[in-house]
Amino acid sequence: MTGIVAMKGCRTCCAVVAALALAVAACSGDDELDRQGATDPVGTVDPPAMSPAISTPTAPSPSTTAATVTTSVDTTTTTTTTTTTTTTTTTTVAPTTTTEGQTSTTAPTVAETEVELGRSAEGRPITAIRRGTPGGTTVLVIGVIHGDEDAGTAIVEALRKLPVPAGIELWLVPSMNPDGQAAGTRQNANGVDLNRNFPTNWGPLGQPGDWQYAGIGPVSEPETKAMIALSEQVRPDLTLWYHQDLFRINPSTGVDGEIRRRYADLTGLPILEVSGGTYTGTASQWSRTIAAEGGIGFTVELGKRLSADGARQHAEAVLAVSGEL
Ligand SMILES: [Zn+2]
């Protein structure tokens, strides 16, 4: 059990601190086709069916459990202070230069904050890195959900190095399935397909170890709990989940469809339907329910391999579409 405090500045500044505590359990897995086709229609998502073990104080709690990050911003004086009490978090705060006339619009830039969201079943940390403008357009990127599909980690690494355009708040999770990644399996250490374990449209599927085993219930896995807790805290406007190796992005409609097409254009991926599985409890469906106003969340199916240039191209595409939200 690990507690973290994630913070998100309000859009007009002032002090905002939120706290959450999560639990994380096990993992282990195998390969996949993350199809979200006919059984994953946009707009038919159900509200989250459960409440993960999250503690979310509404008032600032400067120091609680394992990781605590507190940011205080005074818009009048544009001073920013940050204190961090955690063994896993390093925080650098670089206040944006304030010039006359911009006092009310500038926001501090957090160069990088790393927090531990929780632990996998085998005790591996699941971490998130925050970059960019607190309170900006919030974008969450998950490099790995299926342990044997880890090309997305290179995209996360590229996103840690590129400058983040003003107005974008990035949350980067290199891997939400470190045990599956270590074992080279799709599932977590409990044999659960984490991409069938989310609460939206969850349904029982398979047996432990099956490629689509959905777990004993929605959000039964610590890795799922960790991601839900983070998402409920930061409410991303856009969530991207990387998979392999179908080399496509599933089509969608509305703004969600436009962003997918834009991302596809920037990366050379075709827009093609993903099909062949049972798409209950998928992460991308759930992530479209999390934002206050029409959240966008989709799976990017990379190819079998991703070059360094390809990873950078994807990272630049993430930033580009984020700036267009
Ligand atoms: Zn996958």
Tab-separated table of C-alpha atoms and ligand atoms in Angstrom:
chain	number	residue	atom	x	y	z
A	1	MET	CA	0.000	0.000	0.000
A	2	THR	CA	1.422	3.247	-1.002
A	3	GLY	CA	0.013	6.682	-0.771
A	4	ILE	CA	0.720	9.520	-3.049
A	5	VAL	CA	-0.410	13.001	-3.278
A	6	ALA	CA	-0.836	14.313	-6.732
A	7	MET	CA	-1.507	17.913	-7.293
A	8	LYS	CA	-3.060	19.912	-9.964
A	9	GLY	CA	-3.123	23.654	-10.039
A	10	CYS	CA	-6.458	25.216	-10.732
A	11	ARG	CA	-6.680	27.002	-14.013
A	12	THR	CA	-6.765	30.450	-12.485
A	13	CYS	CA	-3.976	29.724	-10.083
A	14	CYS	CA	-3.946	29.725	-6.272
A	15	ALA	CA	-3.075	26.756	-4.205
A	16	VAL	CA	-4.396	23.386	-5.096
A	17	VAL	CA	-3.364	20.179	-3.562
A	18	ALA	CA	-5.068	16.862	-3.871
A	19	ALA	CA	-4.155	13.692	-2.159
A	20	LEU	CA	-4.736	10.137	-3.064
A	21	ALA	CA	-3.747	6.837	-1.725
A	22	LEU	CA	-3.741	3.707	-3.743
A	23	ALA	CA	-3.119	0.088	-3.383
A	24	VAL	CA	-1.475	-2.066	-5.985
A	25	ALA	CA	-1.384	-5.817	-6.317
A	26	ALA	CA	-0.087	-8.305	-8.863
A	27	CYS	CA	0.706	-8.982	-12.532
A	28	SER	CA	1.869	-11.347	-15.390
A	29	GLY	CA	0.746	-11.731	-19.054
A	30	ASP	CA	1.034	-12.475	-22.909
A	31	ASP	CA	0.219	-10.787	-26.372
A	32	GLU	CA	-2.821	-9.014	-27.794
A	33	LEU	CA	-5.008	-7.316	-30.282
A	34	ASP	CA	-6.560	-4.282	-28.689
A	35	ARG	CA	-9.561	-4.023	-30.817
A	36	GLN	CA	-12.254	-1.649	-29.808
A	37	GLY	CA	-14.443	-2.047	-32.839
A	38	ALA	CA	-18.106	-2.884	-32.915
A	39	THR	CA	-18.175	-3.864	-29.289
A	40	ASP	CA	-16.448	-0.689	-28.235
A	41	PRO	CA	-18.664	2.051	-29.589
A	42	VAL	CA	-17.811	5.536	-28.541
A	43	GLY	CA	-20.508	7.030	-26.443
A	44	THR	CA	-21.867	3.819	-25.003
A	45	VAL	CA	-19.595	3.787	-22.048
A	46	ASP	CA	-21.035	3.248	-18.626
A	47	PRO	CA	-20.029	5.230	-15.605
A	48	PRO	CA	-17.341	3.690	-13.461
A	49	ALA	CA	-18.915	0.844	-11.545
A	50	MET	CA	-16.679	0.891	-8.567
A	51	SER	CA	-14.757	3.146	-6.351
A	52	PRO	CA	-11.110	2.293	-5.964
A	53	ALA	CA	-9.333	2.755	-2.715
A	54	ILE	CA	-8.615	6.422	-3.079
A	55	SER	CA	-8.415	9.032	-0.443
A	56	THR	CA	-8.936	12.462	-1.897
A	57	PRO	CA	-8.870	15.241	0.629
A	58	THR	CA	-10.454	18.407	-0.642
A	59	ALA	CA	-8.161	20.548	1.418
A	60	PRO	CA	-4.407	20.695	1.111
A	61	SER	CA	-2.598	18.065	3.129
A	62	PRO	CA	1.029	19.095	3.154
A	63	SER	CA	2.244	15.809	4.412
A	64	THR	CA	0.529	12.491	4.505
A	65	THR	CA	1.838	9.138	3.434
A	66	ALA	CA	4.661	8.019	1.194
A	67	ALA	CA	4.695	10.791	-1.331
A	68	THR	CA	3.450	14.264	-0.796
A	69	VAL	CA	3.734	17.094	-3.215
A	70	THR	CA	2.432	20.480	-2.344
A	71	THR	CA	2.458	23.403	-4.658
A	72	SER	CA	1.393	26.859	-3.702
A	73	VAL	CA	1.057	29.610	-6.230
A	74	ASP	CA	0.222	33.163	-5.456
A	75	THR	CA	-1.047	34.866	-8.572
A	76	THR	CA	-0.432	38.315	-7.251
A	77	THR	CA	3.196	37.902	-6.532
A	78	THR	CA	3.768	34.984	-8.873
A	79	THR	CA	5.813	33.169	-6.340
A	80	THR	CA	5.832	29.450	-6.332
A	81	THR	CA	6.914	27.166	-3.613
A	82	THR	CA	7.017	23.460	-3.698
A	83	THR	CA	7.772	21.019	-0.991
A	84	THR	CA	8.188	17.355	-1.538
A	85	THR	CA	8.374	14.703	1.081
A	86	THR	CA	8.904	11.396	-0.547
A	87	THR	CA	11.653	8.976	-1.240
A	88	THR	CA	10.739	8.664	-4.873
A	89	THR	CA	9.877	12.153	-5.941
A	90	THR	CA	12.065	14.844	-7.266
A	91	THR	CA	10.477	18.146	-7.989
A	92	THR	CA	11.756	21.104	-9.833
A	93	VAL	CA	9.627	24.132	-10.176
A	94	ALA	CA	10.501	26.825	-12.624
A	95	PRO	CA	8.099	29.724	-12.394
A	96	THR	CA	7.202	31.157	-15.735
A	97	THR	CA	8.668	34.547	-16.305
A	98	THR	CA	6.090	37.104	-15.484
A	99	THR	CA	6.014	40.311	-17.368
A	100	GLU	CA	3.771	43.264	-16.922
A	101	GLY	CA	0.282	42.543	-18.074
A	102	GLN	CA	0.651	38.797	-17.822
A	103	THR	CA	0.375	38.445	-14.127
A	104	SER	CA	-3.057	36.891	-14.176
A	105	THR	CA	-2.434	34.476	-17.012
A	106	THR	CA	0.937	32.955	-16.383
A	107	ALA	CA	1.182	29.649	-14.622
A	108	PRO	CA	4.162	27.952	-13.075
A	109	THR	CA	5.910	25.291	-15.032
A	110	VAL	CA	6.774	22.129	-13.234
A	111	ALA	CA	9.864	20.868	-14.970
A	112	GLU	CA	9.374	17.352	-13.745
A	113	THR	CA	7.733	15.662	-10.832
A	114	GLU	CA	7.817	11.928	-10.374
A	115	VAL	CA	5.439	10.179	-8.034
A	116	GLU	CA	4.844	6.574	-7.162
A	117	LEU	CA	1.242	5.640	-7.782
A	118	GLY	CA	1.440	2.307	-6.062
A	119	ARG	CA	2.903	-1.137	-6.381
A	120	SER	CA	2.229	-4.109	-8.586
A	121	ALA	CA	1.323	-7.490	-7.104
A	122	GLU	CA	4.963	-8.392	-7.045
A	123	GLY	CA	5.879	-5.126	-5.428
A	124	ARG	CA	7.255	-3.218	-8.363
A	125	PRO	CA	6.595	0.509	-8.313
A	126	ILE	CA	4.195	2.078	-10.771
A	127	THR	CA	5.243	5.637	-11.315
A	128	ALA	CA	4.015	8.736	-13.062
A	129	ILE	CA	6.024	11.711	-14.245
A	130	ARG	CA	4.429	15.093	-14.437
A	131	ARG	CA	5.685	17.783	-16.770
A	132	GLY	CA	4.444	21.032	-18.198
A	133	THR	CA	1.934	23.613	-17.081
A	134	PRO	CA	-0.143	22.765	-13.999
A	135	GLY	CA	-3.782	23.270	-14.758
A	136	GLY	CA	-3.232	23.202	-18.492
A	137	THR	CA	-4.737	20.775	-20.961
A	138	THR	CA	-4.095	17.523	-19.167
A	139	VAL	CA	-2.697	14.650	-21.177
A	140	LEU	CA	-2.008	11.205	-19.766
A	141	VAL	CA	0.231	8.786	-21.644
A	142	ILE	CA	0.628	5.147	-20.668
A	143	GLY	CA	3.591	3.478	-22.321
A	144	VAL	CA	2.776	-0.111	-21.368
A	145	ILE	CA	-0.397	-1.873	-20.266
A	146	HIS	CA	0.328	-5.267	-21.800
A	147	GLY	CA	3.686	-6.430	-20.545
A	148	ASP	CA	4.829	-7.904	-23.822
A	149	GLU	CA	4.007	-4.737	-25.771
A	150	ASP	CA	6.539	-2.243	-24.509
A	151	ALA	CA	7.456	-0.111	-27.514
A	152	GLY	CA	5.511	2.759	-25.947
A	153	THR	CA	8.181	3.169	-23.283
A	154	ALA	CA	10.398	4.801	-25.902
A	155	ILE	CA	7.648	7.316	-26.613
A	156	VAL	CA	7.374	8.133	-22.929
A	157	GLU	CA	11.127	8.571	-22.768
A	158	ALA	CA	10.995	10.920	-25.737
A	159	LEU	CA	8.212	12.886	-24.045
A	160	ARG	CA	10.428	13.310	-20.999
A	161	LYS	CA	13.030	15.056	-23.127
A	162	LEU	CA	11.021	17.243	-25.464
A	163	PRO	CA	10.036	20.718	-24.335
A	164	VAL	CA	6.388	20.798	-23.351
A	165	PRO	CA	4.516	23.642	-25.021
A	166	ALA	CA	2.961	26.133	-22.629
A	167	GLY	CA	-0.528	25.244	-21.542
A	168	ILE	CA	-0.077	21.481	-21.546
A	169	GLU	CA	0.208	19.348	-18.446
A	170	LEU	CA	1.690	15.947	-19.204
A	171	TRP	CA	1.346	12.902	-17.011
A	172	LEU	CA	3.579	10.075	-18.184
A	173	VAL	CA	3.290	6.506	-16.930
A	174	PRO	CA	6.120	4.450	-18.419
A	175	SER	CA	4.398	1.185	-17.505
A	176	MET	CA	1.290	0.262	-15.569
A	177	ASN	CA	2.246	-3.415	-15.810
A	178	PRO	CA	5.851	-3.723	-14.640
A	179	ASP	CA	5.452	-7.345	-13.577
A	180	GLY	CA	4.104	-8.410	-16.956
A	181	GLN	CA	6.874	-6.421	-18.566
A	182	ALA	CA	9.499	-8.183	-16.462
A	183	ALA	CA	8.010	-11.572	-17.261
A	184	GLY	CA	7.399	-10.776	-20.914
A	185	THR	CA	3.717	-11.531	-20.560
A	186	ARG	CA	0.602	-9.716	-21.645
A	187	GLN	CA	-1.156	-10.099	-18.297
A	188	ASN	CA	-0.209	-9.035	-14.828
A	189	ALA	CA	1.164	-11.444	-12.228
A	190	ASN	CA	-2.361	-12.592	-11.412
A	191	GLY	CA	-2.864	-13.650	-15.013
A	192	VAL	CA	-5.268	-10.769	-15.611
A	193	ASP	CA	-5.513	-8.831	-18.852
A	194	LEU	CA	-5.447	-5.334	-17.391
A	195	ASN	CA	-7.099	-4.030	-20.546
A	196	ARG	CA	-10.257	-5.974	-19.578
A	197	ASN	CA	-10.163	-5.022	-15.909
A	198	PHE	CA	-11.448	-1.446	-16.062
A	199	PRO	CA	-14.933	-0.715	-14.743
A	200	THR	CA	-16.628	0.535	-17.891
A	201	ASN	CA	-18.659	-2.294	-19.432
A	202	TRP	CA	-16.710	-4.789	-17.364
A	203	GLY	CA	-17.722	-8.396	-17.834
A	204	PRO	CA	-16.345	-11.760	-16.768
A	205	LEU	CA	-13.990	-13.190	-19.338
A	206	GLY	CA	-11.809	-16.268	-19.327
A	207	GLN	CA	-9.703	-17.861	-16.647
A	208	PRO	CA	-6.447	-16.743	-15.062
A	209	GLY	CA	-3.794	-16.672	-17.730
A	210	ASP	CA	-6.216	-16.488	-20.648
A	211	TRP	CA	-5.348	-13.728	-23.050
A	212	GLN	CA	-8.485	-11.763	-22.175
A	213	TYR	CA	-8.986	-12.877	-18.550
A	214	ALA	CA	-10.834	-9.956	-17.001
A	215	GLY	CA	-10.093	-10.709	-13.364
A	216	ILE	CA	-12.446	-11.673	-10.555
A	217	GLY	CA	-14.245	-8.359	-10.845
A	218	PRO	CA	-13.882	-4.829	-12.173
A	219	VAL	CA	-10.773	-3.102	-10.893
A	220	SER	CA	-9.659	-6.204	-9.039
A	221	GLU	CA	-6.017	-5.522	-9.865
A	222	PRO	CA	-3.704	-3.111	-8.090
A	223	GLU	CA	-2.368	-1.803	-11.377
A	224	THR	CA	-5.878	-0.870	-12.481
A	225	LYS	CA	-6.523	0.785	-9.135
A	226	ALA	CA	-3.381	2.838	-9.514
A	227	MET	CA	-4.337	4.123	-12.945
A	228	ILE	CA	-7.896	4.910	-11.936
A	229	ALA	CA	-6.746	6.795	-8.874
A	230	LEU	CA	-4.356	8.910	-10.930
A	231	SER	CA	-6.915	9.566	-13.651
A	232	GLU	CA	-9.626	10.536	-11.203
A	233	GLN	CA	-7.194	12.920	-9.623
A	234	VAL	CA	-5.903	14.671	-12.718
A	235	ARG	CA	-8.950	14.205	-15.006
A	236	PRO	CA	-7.044	14.037	-18.295
A	237	ASP	CA	-8.537	15.665	-21.353
A	238	LEU	CA	-6.692	13.122	-23.459
A	239	THR	CA	-5.429	9.668	-22.550
A	240	LEU	CA	-3.242	7.600	-24.851
A	241	TRP	CA	-2.626	3.877	-24.392
A	242	TYR	CA	0.141	2.238	-26.393
A	243	HIS	CA	-0.094	-1.335	-27.636
A	244	GLN	CA	1.403	-3.547	-30.304
A	245	ASP	CA	1.470	-4.648	-32.949
A	246	LEU	CA	-1.554	-4.098	-35.191
A	247	PHE	CA	-0.166	-0.822	-36.543
A	248	ARG	CA	-3.404	1.139	-36.587
A	249	ILE	CA	-5.762	3.387	-34.719
A	250	ASN	CA	-9.383	2.442	-34.405
A	251	PRO	CA	-11.784	4.931	-36.010
A	252	SER	CA	-14.116	7.073	-33.956
A	253	THR	CA	-16.471	9.994	-34.384
A	254	GLY	CA	-16.700	13.584	-33.250
A	255	VAL	CA	-13.762	15.347	-31.670
A	256	ASP	CA	-12.378	12.013	-30.565
A	257	GLY	CA	-12.348	10.869	-34.188
A	258	GLU	CA	-10.719	14.094	-35.328
A	259	ILE	CA	-7.921	13.776	-32.820
A	260	ARG	CA	-7.346	10.161	-33.816
A	261	ARG	CA	-7.136	11.121	-37.483
A	262	ARG	CA	-4.775	13.955	-36.703
A	263	TYR	CA	-2.535	11.667	-34.668
A	264	ALA	CA	-2.647	9.064	-37.415
A	265	ASP	CA	-1.666	11.648	-40.033
A	266	LEU	CA	1.295	12.756	-37.944
A	267	THR	CA	2.585	9.255	-37.334
A	268	GLY	CA	1.724	7.428	-40.519
A	269	LEU	CA	-0.631	4.993	-38.855
A	270	PRO	CA	-3.742	4.003	-40.767
A	271	ILE	CA	-7.200	4.430	-39.288
A	272	LEU	CA	-8.493	0.889	-39.339
A	273	GLU	CA	-10.910	-1.007	-37.227
A	274	VAL	CA	-9.553	-3.250	-34.525
A	275	SER	CA	-11.607	-6.381	-34.127
A	276	GLY	CA	-11.440	-9.971	-32.993
A	277	GLY	CA	-11.606	-9.670	-29.241
A	278	THR	CA	-14.238	-9.007	-26.610
A	279	TYR	CA	-13.919	-5.421	-25.582
A	280	THR	CA	-15.376	-5.268	-22.118
A	281	GLY	CA	-13.607	-3.343	-19.412
A	282	THR	CA	-11.028	-1.772	-21.681
A	283	ALA	CA	-8.862	1.061	-20.474
A	284	SER	CA	-9.605	3.384	-23.371
A	285	GLN	CA	-13.364	3.092	-22.938
A	286	TRP	CA	-13.012	3.952	-19.301
A	287	SER	CA	-10.671	6.844	-19.962
A	288	ARG	CA	-13.313	8.518	-22.108
A	289	THR	CA	-15.552	8.739	-19.059
A	290	ILE	CA	-13.090	10.472	-16.806
A	291	ALA	CA	-12.891	14.049	-18.039
A	292	ALA	CA	-15.495	16.533	-16.958
A	293	GLU	CA	-16.210	17.537	-20.529
A	294	GLY	CA	-15.869	14.881	-23.177
A	295	GLY	CA	-12.668	13.114	-22.449
A	296	ILE	CA	-10.736	11.622	-25.316
A	297	GLY	CA	-8.981	8.327	-24.894
A	298	PHE	CA	-7.750	5.858	-27.411
A	299	THR	CA	-5.410	3.025	-28.131
A	300	VAL	CA	-2.465	3.445	-30.432
A	301	GLU	CA	-1.442	0.124	-31.939
A	302	LEU	CA	2.204	0.433	-32.856
A	303	GLY	CA	3.969	-1.976	-35.163
A	304	LYS	CA	6.270	-4.801	-34.137
A	305	ARG	CA	9.136	-2.399	-33.636
A	306	LEU	CA	9.534	1.285	-33.109
A	307	SER	CA	12.733	3.096	-34.043
A	308	ALA	CA	14.135	5.992	-32.050
A	309	ASP	CA	13.002	8.342	-34.797
A	310	GLY	CA	9.590	6.727	-34.709
A	311	ALA	CA	9.347	7.199	-30.966
A	312	ARG	CA	10.202	10.849	-31.329
A	313	GLN	CA	7.635	11.216	-34.099
A	314	HIS	CA	4.957	9.794	-31.834
A	315	ALA	CA	6.041	11.995	-28.951
A	316	GLU	CA	5.822	15.063	-31.165
A	317	ALA	CA	2.396	13.921	-32.321
A	318	VAL	CA	1.242	13.674	-28.716
A	319	LEU	CA	2.299	17.254	-28.089
A	320	ALA	CA	0.827	18.446	-31.377
A	321	VAL	CA	-2.640	17.011	-30.815
A	322	SER	CA	-2.536	18.108	-27.185
A	323	GLY	CA	-2.101	21.669	-28.371
A	324	GLU	CA	-5.155	21.312	-30.570
A	325	LEU	CA	-7.565	20.202	-27.865
B	1	ZN	ZN	-2.173	-4.714	-26.173
